[in-house]
PDB file of C-alpha atoms in Angstrom:
ATOM      1  CA  MET A 124     -29.186  80.600   8.696  1.00  0.00           C
ATOM      2  CA  ARG A 125     -32.945  80.332   8.356  1.00  0.00           C
ATOM      3  CA  LYS A 126     -34.833  78.431  10.895  1.00  0.00           C
ATOM      4  CA  SER A 127     -35.862  75.493   8.099  1.00  0.00           C
ATOM      5  CA  ALA A 128     -32.840  75.736   6.851  1.00  0.00           C
ATOM      6  CA  VAL A 129     -31.115  75.324  11.225  1.00  0.00           C
ATOM      7  CA  ILE A 130     -34.014  72.198  11.407  1.00  0.00           C
ATOM      8  CA  ALA A 131     -33.508  70.029   8.359  1.00  0.00           C
ATOM      9  CA  LEU A 132     -29.605  69.956   8.820  1.00  0.00           C
ATOM     10  CA  SER A 133     -30.470  68.969  12.836  1.00  0.00           C
ATOM     11  CA  ALA A 134     -32.798  66.434  10.919  1.00  0.00           C
ATOM     12  CA  PHE A 135     -29.853  65.633   7.909  1.00  0.00           C
ATOM     13  CA  GLY A 136     -27.734  64.647  11.135  1.00  0.00           C
ATOM     14  CA  LEU A 137     -29.038  62.897  13.298  1.00  0.00           C
ATOM     15  CA  THR A 138     -30.396  61.328   9.737  1.00  0.00           C
ATOM     16  CA  LEU A 139     -26.274  60.816   9.758  1.00  0.00           C
ATOM     17  CA  LEU A 140     -26.299  59.581  13.274  1.00  0.00           C
ATOM     18  CA  ILE A 141     -28.743  56.754  13.281  1.00  0.00           C
ATOM     19  CA  ALA A 142     -26.907  55.182  10.195  1.00  0.00           C
ATOM     20  CA  GLY A 143     -23.741  55.552  11.567  1.00  0.00           C
ATOM     21  CA  LEU A 144     -25.178  53.099  14.403  1.00  0.00           C
ATOM     22  CA  PHE A 145     -26.845  50.612  13.119  1.00  0.00           C
ATOM     23  CA  PHE A 146     -23.345  49.913  11.562  1.00  0.00           C
ATOM     24  CA  THR A 147     -21.104  49.540  14.640  1.00  0.00           C
ATOM     25  CA  PRO A 148     -21.451  45.361  15.300  1.00  0.00           C
ATOM     26  CA  ILE A 149     -23.933  45.642  17.875  1.00  0.00           C
ATOM     27  CA  MET A 150     -26.594  47.254  15.875  1.00  0.00           C
ATOM     28  CA  GLN A 151     -25.012  44.694  13.280  1.00  0.00           C
ATOM     29  CA  HIS A 152     -25.377  41.961  15.349  1.00  0.00           C
ATOM     30  CA  ALA A 153     -29.650  43.202  16.185  1.00  0.00           C
ATOM     31  CA  ARG A 154     -29.691  43.986  13.288  1.00  0.00           C
ATOM     32  CA  ASN A 155     -28.921  39.658  12.462  1.00  0.00           C
ATOM     33  CA  ARG A 156     -30.681  38.179  14.500  1.00  0.00           C
ATOM     34  CA  THR A 157     -34.021  41.062  14.162  1.00  0.00           C
ATOM     35  CA  TRP A 158     -34.189  39.970  10.561  1.00  0.00           C
ATOM     36  CA  ASP A 159     -33.495  36.106  11.409  1.00  0.00           C
ATOM     37  CA  GLN A 160     -37.026  36.927  13.467  1.00  0.00           C
ATOM     38  CA  ILE A 161     -38.498  38.096  10.604  1.00  0.00           C
ATOM     39  CA  ILE A 162     -37.256  35.535   8.203  1.00  0.00           C
ATOM     40  CA  TRP A 163     -38.440  32.567  10.394  1.00  0.00           C
ATOM     41  CA  VAL A 164     -42.177  35.203  10.817  1.00  0.00           C
ATOM     42  CA  VAL A 165     -42.761  34.177   7.557  1.00  0.00           C
ATOM     43  CA  SER A 166     -41.321  31.296   6.680  1.00  0.00           C
ATOM     44  CA  LYS A 167     -43.605  30.030   9.748  1.00  0.00           C
ATOM     45  CA  VAL A 168     -46.851  32.492   8.067  1.00  0.00           C
ATOM     46  CA  PHE A 169     -46.107  31.213   4.966  1.00  0.00           C
ATOM     47  CA  ARG A 170     -45.113  27.352   5.441  1.00  0.00           C
ATOM     48  CA  ILE A 171     -41.559  28.583   3.889  1.00  0.00           C
ATOM     49  CA  PRO A 172     -39.107  24.911   4.784  1.00  0.00           C
ATOM     50  CA  ASP A 173     -35.371  26.535   6.590  1.00  0.00           C
ATOM     51  CA  SER A 174     -33.373  26.278   3.739  1.00  0.00           C
ATOM     52  CA  SER A 175     -30.347  26.748   6.030  1.00  0.00           C
ATOM     53  CA  PRO A 176     -27.988  23.647   6.717  1.00  0.00           C
ATOM     54  CA  SER A 177     -29.234  20.962  10.295  1.00  0.00           C
ATOM     55  CA  GLN A 178     -27.004  19.597  11.904  1.00  0.00           C
ATOM     56  CA  SER A 179     -27.366  16.405  10.601  1.00  0.00           C
ATOM     57  CA  THR A 180     -27.265  17.651   7.411  1.00  0.00           C
ATOM     58  CA  GLU A 181     -23.341  19.050   7.774  1.00  0.00           C
ATOM     59  CA  GLU A 182     -22.880  16.024   9.865  1.00  0.00           C
ATOM     60  CA  GLN A 183     -24.114  13.440   6.617  1.00  0.00           C
ATOM     61  CA  LEU A 184     -21.960  15.073   4.338  1.00  0.00           C
ATOM     62  CA  LYS A 185     -18.635  14.697   7.170  1.00  0.00           C
ATOM     63  CA  ARG A 186     -19.375  11.598   7.065  1.00  0.00           C
ATOM     64  CA  LEU A 187     -20.107  11.274   2.718  1.00  0.00           C
ATOM     65  CA  THR A 188     -16.735  13.292   2.531  1.00  0.00           C
ATOM     66  CA  LEU A 189     -15.080  10.768   4.916  1.00  0.00           C
ATOM     67  CA  GLU A 190     -16.685   7.255   2.985  1.00  0.00           C
ATOM     68  CA  ASN A 191     -15.113   9.274  -0.356  1.00  0.00           C
ATOM     69  CA  ILE A 192     -11.667   9.281   1.532  1.00  0.00           C
ATOM     70  CA  ARG A 193     -12.117   5.469   2.014  1.00  0.00           C
ATOM     71  CA  LEU A 194     -13.724   4.589  -1.654  1.00  0.00           C
ATOM     72  CA  THR A 195     -10.563   6.236  -2.910  1.00  0.00           C
ATOM     73  CA  SER A 196      -8.431   4.611  -0.961  1.00  0.00           C
ATOM     74  CA  GLU A 197     -10.397   1.258  -1.713  1.00  0.00           C
ATOM     75  CA  LEU A 198     -10.191   1.598  -4.711  1.00  0.00           C
ATOM     76  CA  ALA A 199      -5.749   1.810  -5.022  1.00  0.00           C
ATOM     77  CA  ASP A 200      -6.034  -0.916  -2.642  1.00  0.00           C
ATOM     78  CA  TYR A 201      -7.670  -2.884  -5.113  1.00  0.00           C
ATOM     79  CA  ALA A 202      -5.051  -1.680  -7.469  1.00  0.00           C
ATOM     80  CA  ARG A 203      -1.628  -2.819  -5.830  1.00  0.00           C
ATOM     81  CA  LEU A 204      -3.992  -6.294  -5.611  1.00  0.00           C
ATOM     82  CA  ARG A 205      -4.885  -6.353  -9.104  1.00  0.00           C
ATOM     83  CA  ASP A 206      -1.235  -6.423  -9.484  1.00  0.00           C
ATOM     84  CA  GLN A 207      -0.108  -8.028  -7.085  1.00  0.00           C
ATOM     85  CA  LEU A 208      -1.892 -11.417  -8.540  1.00  0.00           C
ATOM     86  CA  ALA A 209      -1.224 -10.932 -11.639  1.00  0.00           C
ATOM     87  CA  ALA A 210      -0.955 -14.839 -13.822  1.00  0.00           C
ATOM     88  CA  PRO A 211       2.327 -16.233 -12.720  1.00  0.00           C
ATOM     89  CA  ALA A 212       3.547 -18.112 -16.113  1.00  0.00           C
ATOM     90  CA  PHE A 213       3.988 -21.442 -13.913  1.00  0.00           C
ATOM     91  CA  ASP A 214       1.853 -22.862 -16.605  1.00  0.00           C
ATOM     92  CA  SER A 215       2.515 -26.689 -14.994  1.00  0.00           C
ATOM     93  CA  MET A 216       2.407 -25.265 -11.396  1.00  0.00           C
ATOM     94  CA  HIS A 217      -1.405 -25.183  -9.629  1.00  0.00           C
ATOM     95  CA  LYS A 218      -1.956 -21.737  -8.832  1.00  0.00           C
ATOM     96  CA  ILE A 219      -3.906 -20.213  -5.344  1.00  0.00           C
ATOM     97  CA  SER A 220      -4.696 -16.521  -4.792  1.00  0.00           C
ATOM     98  CA  ALA A 221      -4.557 -15.646  -1.300  1.00  0.00           C
ATOM     99  CA  HIS A 222      -4.197 -12.169   1.166  1.00  0.00           C
ATOM    100  CA  VAL A 223      -1.901 -11.884   3.678  1.00  0.00           C
ATOM    101  CA  ILE A 224      -4.308 -11.729   6.755  1.00  0.00           C
ATOM    102  CA  SER A 225      -1.059 -11.220   9.718  1.00  0.00           C
ATOM    103  CA  ARG A 226       2.254  -9.784   8.764  1.00  0.00           C
ATOM    104  CA  PRO A 227       4.797  -9.983  12.472  1.00  0.00           C
ATOM    105  CA  ILE A 228       5.461  -6.956  14.434  1.00  0.00           C
ATOM    106  CA  ASP A 229       8.517  -7.805  14.467  1.00  0.00           C
ATOM    107  CA  THR A 230       9.570  -7.473  10.896  1.00  0.00           C
ATOM    108  CA  LEU A 231      12.457  -9.772  12.126  1.00  0.00           C
ATOM    109  CA  GLN A 232      10.840 -12.866  12.713  1.00  0.00           C
ATOM    110  CA  ALA A 233      10.493 -13.293   8.640  1.00  0.00           C
ATOM    111  CA  GLN A 234       6.931 -15.146   8.704  1.00  0.00           C
ATOM    112  CA  TYR A 235       3.457 -13.237   6.945  1.00  0.00           C
ATOM    113  CA  VAL A 236      -0.120 -15.520   8.055  1.00  0.00           C
ATOM    114  CA  ILE A 237      -2.049 -16.090   5.271  1.00  0.00           C
ATOM    115  CA  ASN A 238      -5.883 -17.071   4.601  1.00  0.00           C
ATOM    116  CA  LYS A 239      -5.692 -20.674   2.375  1.00  0.00           C
ATOM    117  CA  GLY A 240      -4.736 -23.613   3.760  1.00  0.00           C
ATOM    118  CA  ILE A 241      -5.150 -27.064   3.327  1.00  0.00           C
ATOM    119  CA  ALA A 242      -8.954 -27.231   2.660  1.00  0.00           C
ATOM    120  CA  ASP A 243      -7.639 -24.972  -0.826  1.00  0.00           C
ATOM    121  CA  GLY A 244      -4.913 -27.682  -1.714  1.00  0.00           C
ATOM    122  CA  ILE A 245      -2.078 -26.054  -0.235  1.00  0.00           C
ATOM    123  CA  GLY A 246       1.399 -28.269   0.695  1.00  0.00           C
ATOM    124  CA  THR A 247       3.717 -27.317   3.126  1.00  0.00           C
ATOM    125  CA  GLY A 248       7.279 -26.587   1.000  1.00  0.00           C
ATOM    126  CA  ASN A 249       4.847 -24.695  -1.862  1.00  0.00           C
ATOM    127  CA  VAL A 250       6.394 -21.902  -3.704  1.00  0.00           C
ATOM    128  CA  VAL A 251       4.917 -18.090  -2.950  1.00  0.00           C
ATOM    129  CA  VAL A 252       4.941 -15.996  -5.223  1.00  0.00           C
ATOM    130  CA  VAL A 253       4.164 -12.053  -4.969  1.00  0.00           C
ATOM    131  CA  HIS A 254       3.693  -9.778  -8.264  1.00  0.00           C
ATOM    132  CA  GLY A 255       3.158 -13.720 -10.700  1.00  0.00           C
ATOM    133  CA  SER A 256       6.227 -14.839 -10.689  1.00  0.00           C
ATOM    134  CA  ALA A 257       8.567 -13.296  -7.950  1.00  0.00           C
ATOM    135  CA  LEU A 258      10.042 -15.484  -5.063  1.00  0.00           C
ATOM    136  CA  LEU A 259       8.082 -14.192  -1.824  1.00  0.00           C
ATOM    137  CA  GLY A 260       8.799 -17.307   0.346  1.00  0.00           C
ATOM    138  CA  PHE A 261       7.910 -20.709   1.034  1.00  0.00           C
ATOM    139  CA  VAL A 262       4.107 -21.852   2.833  1.00  0.00           C
ATOM    140  CA  SER A 263       6.104 -24.372   6.312  1.00  0.00           C
ATOM    141  CA  GLN A 264       3.198 -24.351   9.093  1.00  0.00           C
ATOM    142  CA  LEU A 265       0.047 -25.272   7.879  1.00  0.00           C
ATOM    143  CA  SER A 266      -4.026 -24.994   8.856  1.00  0.00           C
ATOM    144  CA  LEU A 267      -7.809 -25.702   8.225  1.00  0.00           C
ATOM    145  CA  HIS A 268      -8.315 -22.735   6.203  1.00  0.00           C
ATOM    146  CA  SER A 269      -4.966 -20.650   6.640  1.00  0.00           C
ATOM    147  CA  ALA A 270      -0.729 -21.417   6.125  1.00  0.00           C
ATOM    148  CA  ILE A 271       2.638 -19.330   7.810  1.00  0.00           C
ATOM    149  CA  VAL A 272       5.092 -17.910   4.382  1.00  0.00           C
ATOM    150  CA  GLN A 273       7.763 -18.604   5.388  1.00  0.00           C
ATOM    151  CA  THR A 274       9.445 -15.415   2.988  1.00  0.00           C
ATOM    152  CA  VAL A 275      13.162 -15.418   2.519  1.00  0.00           C
ATOM    153  CA  PHE A 276      14.213 -13.069   4.953  1.00  0.00           C
ATOM    154  CA  HIS A 277      13.831 -16.378   6.763  1.00  0.00           C
ATOM    155  CA  PRO A 278      17.329 -17.386   8.330  1.00  0.00           C
ATOM    156  CA  ASP A 279      16.999 -21.077   7.862  1.00  0.00           C
ATOM    157  CA  THR A 280      17.262 -19.498   4.091  1.00  0.00           C
ATOM    158  CA  SER A 281      19.216 -21.698   1.448  1.00  0.00           C
ATOM    159  CA  ILE A 282      17.317 -21.416  -2.355  1.00  0.00           C
ATOM    160  CA  THR A 283      20.309 -22.378  -5.390  1.00  0.00           C
ATOM    161  CA  VAL A 284      19.756 -19.387  -7.759  1.00  0.00           C
ATOM    162  CA  GLU A 285      21.455 -18.272 -11.380  1.00  0.00           C
ATOM    163  CA  THR A 286      21.273 -15.145 -12.679  1.00  0.00           C
ATOM    164  CA  VAL A 287      20.050 -14.608 -16.140  1.00  0.00           C
ATOM    165  CA  THR A 288      22.574 -13.733 -19.310  1.00  0.00           C
ATOM    166  CA  LYS A 289      21.773 -12.344 -22.576  1.00  0.00           C
ATOM    167  CA  ASP A 290      24.636 -13.406 -24.238  1.00  0.00           C
ATOM    168  CA  SER A 291      23.265 -17.027 -24.601  1.00  0.00           C
ATOM    169  CA  GLU A 292      27.749 -19.085 -24.163  1.00  0.00           C
ATOM    170  CA  ILE A 293      28.053 -17.570 -21.270  1.00  0.00           C
ATOM    171  CA  PRO A 294      27.485 -19.636 -18.691  1.00  0.00           C
ATOM    172  CA  PRO A 295      24.997 -18.478 -16.224  1.00  0.00           C
ATOM    173  CA  ALA A 296      26.446 -17.858 -12.216  1.00  0.00           C
ATOM    174  CA  GLN A 297      25.525 -19.315 -10.320  1.00  0.00           C
ATOM    175  CA  GLY A 298      25.416 -20.512  -6.077  1.00  0.00           C
ATOM    176  CA  LEU A 299      23.520 -19.887  -2.797  1.00  0.00           C
ATOM    177  CA  LEU A 300      20.485 -17.720  -1.710  1.00  0.00           C
ATOM    178  CA  ILE A 301      21.237 -17.246   1.995  1.00  0.00           C
ATOM    179  CA  SER A 302      19.316 -14.132   4.725  1.00  0.00           C
ATOM    180  CA  LEU A 303      21.975 -12.381   5.703  1.00  0.00           C
ATOM    181  CA  PHE A 304      21.081 -11.141  10.332  1.00  0.00           C
ATOM    182  CA  GLN A 305      16.908 -11.377   8.041  1.00  0.00           C
ATOM    183  CA  THR A 306      17.288  -7.894   6.646  1.00  0.00           C
ATOM    184  CA  SER A 307      19.620  -7.811   3.922  1.00  0.00           C
ATOM    185  CA  LEU A 308      20.036 -11.869   1.014  1.00  0.00           C
ATOM    186  CA  SER A 309      23.399 -12.429  -0.858  1.00  0.00           C
ATOM    187  CA  MET A 310      24.260 -14.800  -3.030  1.00  0.00           C
ATOM    188  CA  GLU A 311      27.517 -16.768  -1.463  1.00  0.00           C
ATOM    189  CA  THR A 312      29.266 -19.852  -3.063  1.00  0.00           C
ATOM    190  CA  ILE A 313      29.509 -17.896  -6.677  1.00  0.00           C
ATOM    191  CA  PRO A 314      32.481 -18.930  -8.385  1.00  0.00           C
ATOM    192  CA  ARG A 315      34.971 -16.729  -8.487  1.00  0.00           C
ATOM    193  CA  ASP A 316      35.738 -16.994 -12.508  1.00  0.00           C
ATOM    194  CA  ALA A 317      32.296 -16.822 -13.658  1.00  0.00           C
ATOM    195  CA  GLU A 318      30.737 -13.909 -14.519  1.00  0.00           C
ATOM    196  CA  ILE A 319      28.050 -11.454 -12.348  1.00  0.00           C
ATOM    197  CA  SER A 320      28.344  -7.805 -12.774  1.00  0.00           C
ATOM    198  CA  PRO A 321      26.257  -4.633 -10.776  1.00  0.00           C
ATOM    199  CA  GLY A 322      22.301  -5.125 -12.507  1.00  0.00           C
ATOM    200  CA  GLN A 323      21.325  -8.908 -13.509  1.00  0.00           C
ATOM    201  CA  ASN A 324      18.466 -10.462 -12.835  1.00  0.00           C
ATOM    202  CA  ILE A 325      18.448 -13.530 -10.770  1.00  0.00           C
ATOM    203  CA  VAL A 326      16.390 -16.178 -10.045  1.00  0.00           C
ATOM    204  CA  THR A 327      15.976 -20.259  -8.895  1.00  0.00           C
ATOM    205  CA  THR A 328      17.668 -22.933 -10.507  1.00  0.00           C
ATOM    206  CA  SER A 329      15.186 -26.033 -10.187  1.00  0.00           C
ATOM    207  CA  ASN A 330      15.004 -27.892  -7.754  1.00  0.00           C
ATOM    208  CA  GLY A 331      12.735 -31.315  -9.038  1.00  0.00           C
ATOM    209  CA  GLN A 332       8.436 -31.255  -7.849  1.00  0.00           C
ATOM    210  CA  GLN A 333       8.519 -27.659  -5.474  1.00  0.00           C
ATOM    211  CA  ILE A 334      10.497 -25.947  -6.899  1.00  0.00           C
ATOM    212  CA  PRO A 335      10.049 -24.197 -10.777  1.00  0.00           C
ATOM    213  CA  TYR A 336      13.202 -22.905 -12.970  1.00  0.00           C
ATOM    214  CA  GLY A 337      12.849 -19.220 -13.349  1.00  0.00           C
ATOM    215  CA  ILE A 338      10.833 -17.739 -10.540  1.00  0.00           C
ATOM    216  CA  VAL A 339      12.545 -13.900  -9.782  1.00  0.00           C
ATOM    217  CA  VAL A 340      14.622 -13.445  -6.740  1.00  0.00           C
ATOM    218  CA  GLY A 341      16.087 -10.617  -7.444  1.00  0.00           C
ATOM    219  CA  ALA A 342      19.039  -7.946  -9.248  1.00  0.00           C
ATOM    220  CA  VAL A 343      22.388  -8.560  -8.509  1.00  0.00           C
ATOM    221  CA  SER A 344      23.060  -4.928  -6.382  1.00  0.00           C
ATOM    222  CA  SER A 345      26.832  -4.824  -5.401  1.00  0.00           C
ATOM    223  CA  VAL A 346      29.583  -7.832  -6.004  1.00  0.00           C
ATOM    224  CA  ARG A 347      32.372  -9.274  -3.376  1.00  0.00           C
ATOM    225  CA  LYS A 348      36.086 -10.242  -4.330  1.00  0.00           C
ATOM    226  CA  PRO A 349      38.000 -11.581  -1.280  1.00  0.00           C
ATOM    227  CA  GLU A 350      41.036 -12.285  -2.134  1.00  0.00           C
ATOM    228  CA  ASN A 351      42.132 -15.449  -1.481  1.00  0.00           C
ATOM    229  CA  GLU A 352      38.779 -16.973  -1.271  1.00  0.00           C
ATOM    230  CA  ALA A 353      37.713 -18.970  -4.168  1.00  0.00           C
ATOM    231  CA  TYR A 354      34.492 -18.105  -3.848  1.00  0.00           C
ATOM    232  CA  GLN A 355      32.301 -14.143  -5.056  1.00  0.00           C
ATOM    233  CA  LYS A 356      29.941 -12.614  -3.181  1.00  0.00           C
ATOM    234  CA  ALA A 357      26.637 -11.378  -4.676  1.00  0.00           C
ATOM    235  CA  ALA A 358      24.464  -8.525  -2.508  1.00  0.00           C
ATOM    236  CA  ILE A 359      21.163  -9.030  -3.862  1.00  0.00           C
ATOM    237  CA  GLU A 360      17.630  -6.894  -4.587  1.00  0.00           C
ATOM    238  CA  LEU A 361      14.261  -7.897  -4.209  1.00  0.00           C
ATOM    239  CA  PRO A 362      11.516  -6.477  -7.185  1.00  0.00           C
ATOM    240  CA  TYR A 363       8.711  -5.985  -4.138  1.00  0.00           C
ATOM    241  CA  ALA A 364       8.824  -4.237  -1.320  1.00  0.00           C
ATOM    242  CA  ILE A 365       8.188  -6.660   1.879  1.00  0.00           C
ATOM    243  CA  ASP A 366       6.740  -5.106   3.977  1.00  0.00           C
ATOM    244  CA  SER A 367       3.790  -4.025   1.430  1.00  0.00           C
ATOM    245  CA  VAL A 368       2.068  -7.472   0.100  1.00  0.00           C
ATOM    246  CA  LYS A 369      -0.831  -7.963   0.094  1.00  0.00           C
ATOM    247  CA  ALA A 370      -1.289 -10.161  -2.143  1.00  0.00           C
ATOM    248  CA  VAL A 371       0.240 -13.131  -3.093  1.00  0.00           C
ATOM    249  CA  THR A 372       0.019 -15.781  -5.408  1.00  0.00           C
ATOM    250  CA  VAL A 373       0.769 -20.251  -3.753  1.00  0.00           C
ATOM    251  CA  LEU A 374       2.291 -22.418  -6.714  1.00  0.00           C
ATOM    252  CA  ALA A 375       1.645 -26.065  -5.161  1.00  0.00           C
ATOM    253  CA  PRO A 376       2.854 -29.508  -8.508  1.00  0.00           C
ATOM    254  CA  LYS A 377      -0.169 -30.594  -9.664  1.00  0.00           C
TER     255      LYS A 377
END
C-alpha cells in the first residue's frame, strides 16, 4: 500500500474518532455549554434579548394556570348558586335571598347560618327554601345581619304534609313529617286506608301565615303498614343534597 493511502486512511480514522467523541455524553454536555457561551457572547455583542423563559415568567405562568382553575371552579359554583336562588312561585311571600356562611362540623346539629337577619326583614319562624320551592327548614334564631336556619333534620321537626295526587278524585294522603335520628325523614300518622305509593311527591299543607301550601318536601321512597296499627308510615327523600346547599331563599310574610 502506498504511503499516501496509509496517511489518508489514518486521517479518516482519526476524523471518525474525533466525531465519535463529540457524541459521547461528556462531549455532548461540553458542546452544549460551548454553544450556550457562543449564544451568550453573540447576544451581548448584538444586544439580542434573552428568549429563554425566566423564573419569574414560569412563576407567572403557574399563577395564571392556578387562577384559571380557580375561576373555572367559581363559574361552576356560580351556576349552582344561580340554580339554588331560582325565584319561588309564592307571590304572597316576601322573598329574601341569602348565602350559607357557616355549617356545623357535626351534621347532626342540623343547623346552618345565613348572611341575612333582622335588618333584611327576616323573622323567627320564616320558611327557608332552596331551588325556589324545596323546603330546607325554618329560621330559629336571629341577629341583626345573620340568622340560624333549623333544617328539616332537626329533632324538633313536626310539619303537616300531604301527597300530590294526579287523580283529582283521589284525596291526598295526609300525615306528619318528623326527623328520625336527625339523619332521615318520615311521614307518620298516615291513615291506613289512604292511598300512598313510592314516587309520590310530598308538599306542605298551609298552617296559616308562616307556612304556605305547596312547598315541596320530597318524594316517598317506601311505605310501611305495620300490622294491627291504625296508621301507615312513609320514608321521604329530599329533592336536593342538604350538605351541598350554598344559597337559600327566605319566605317572609308580606
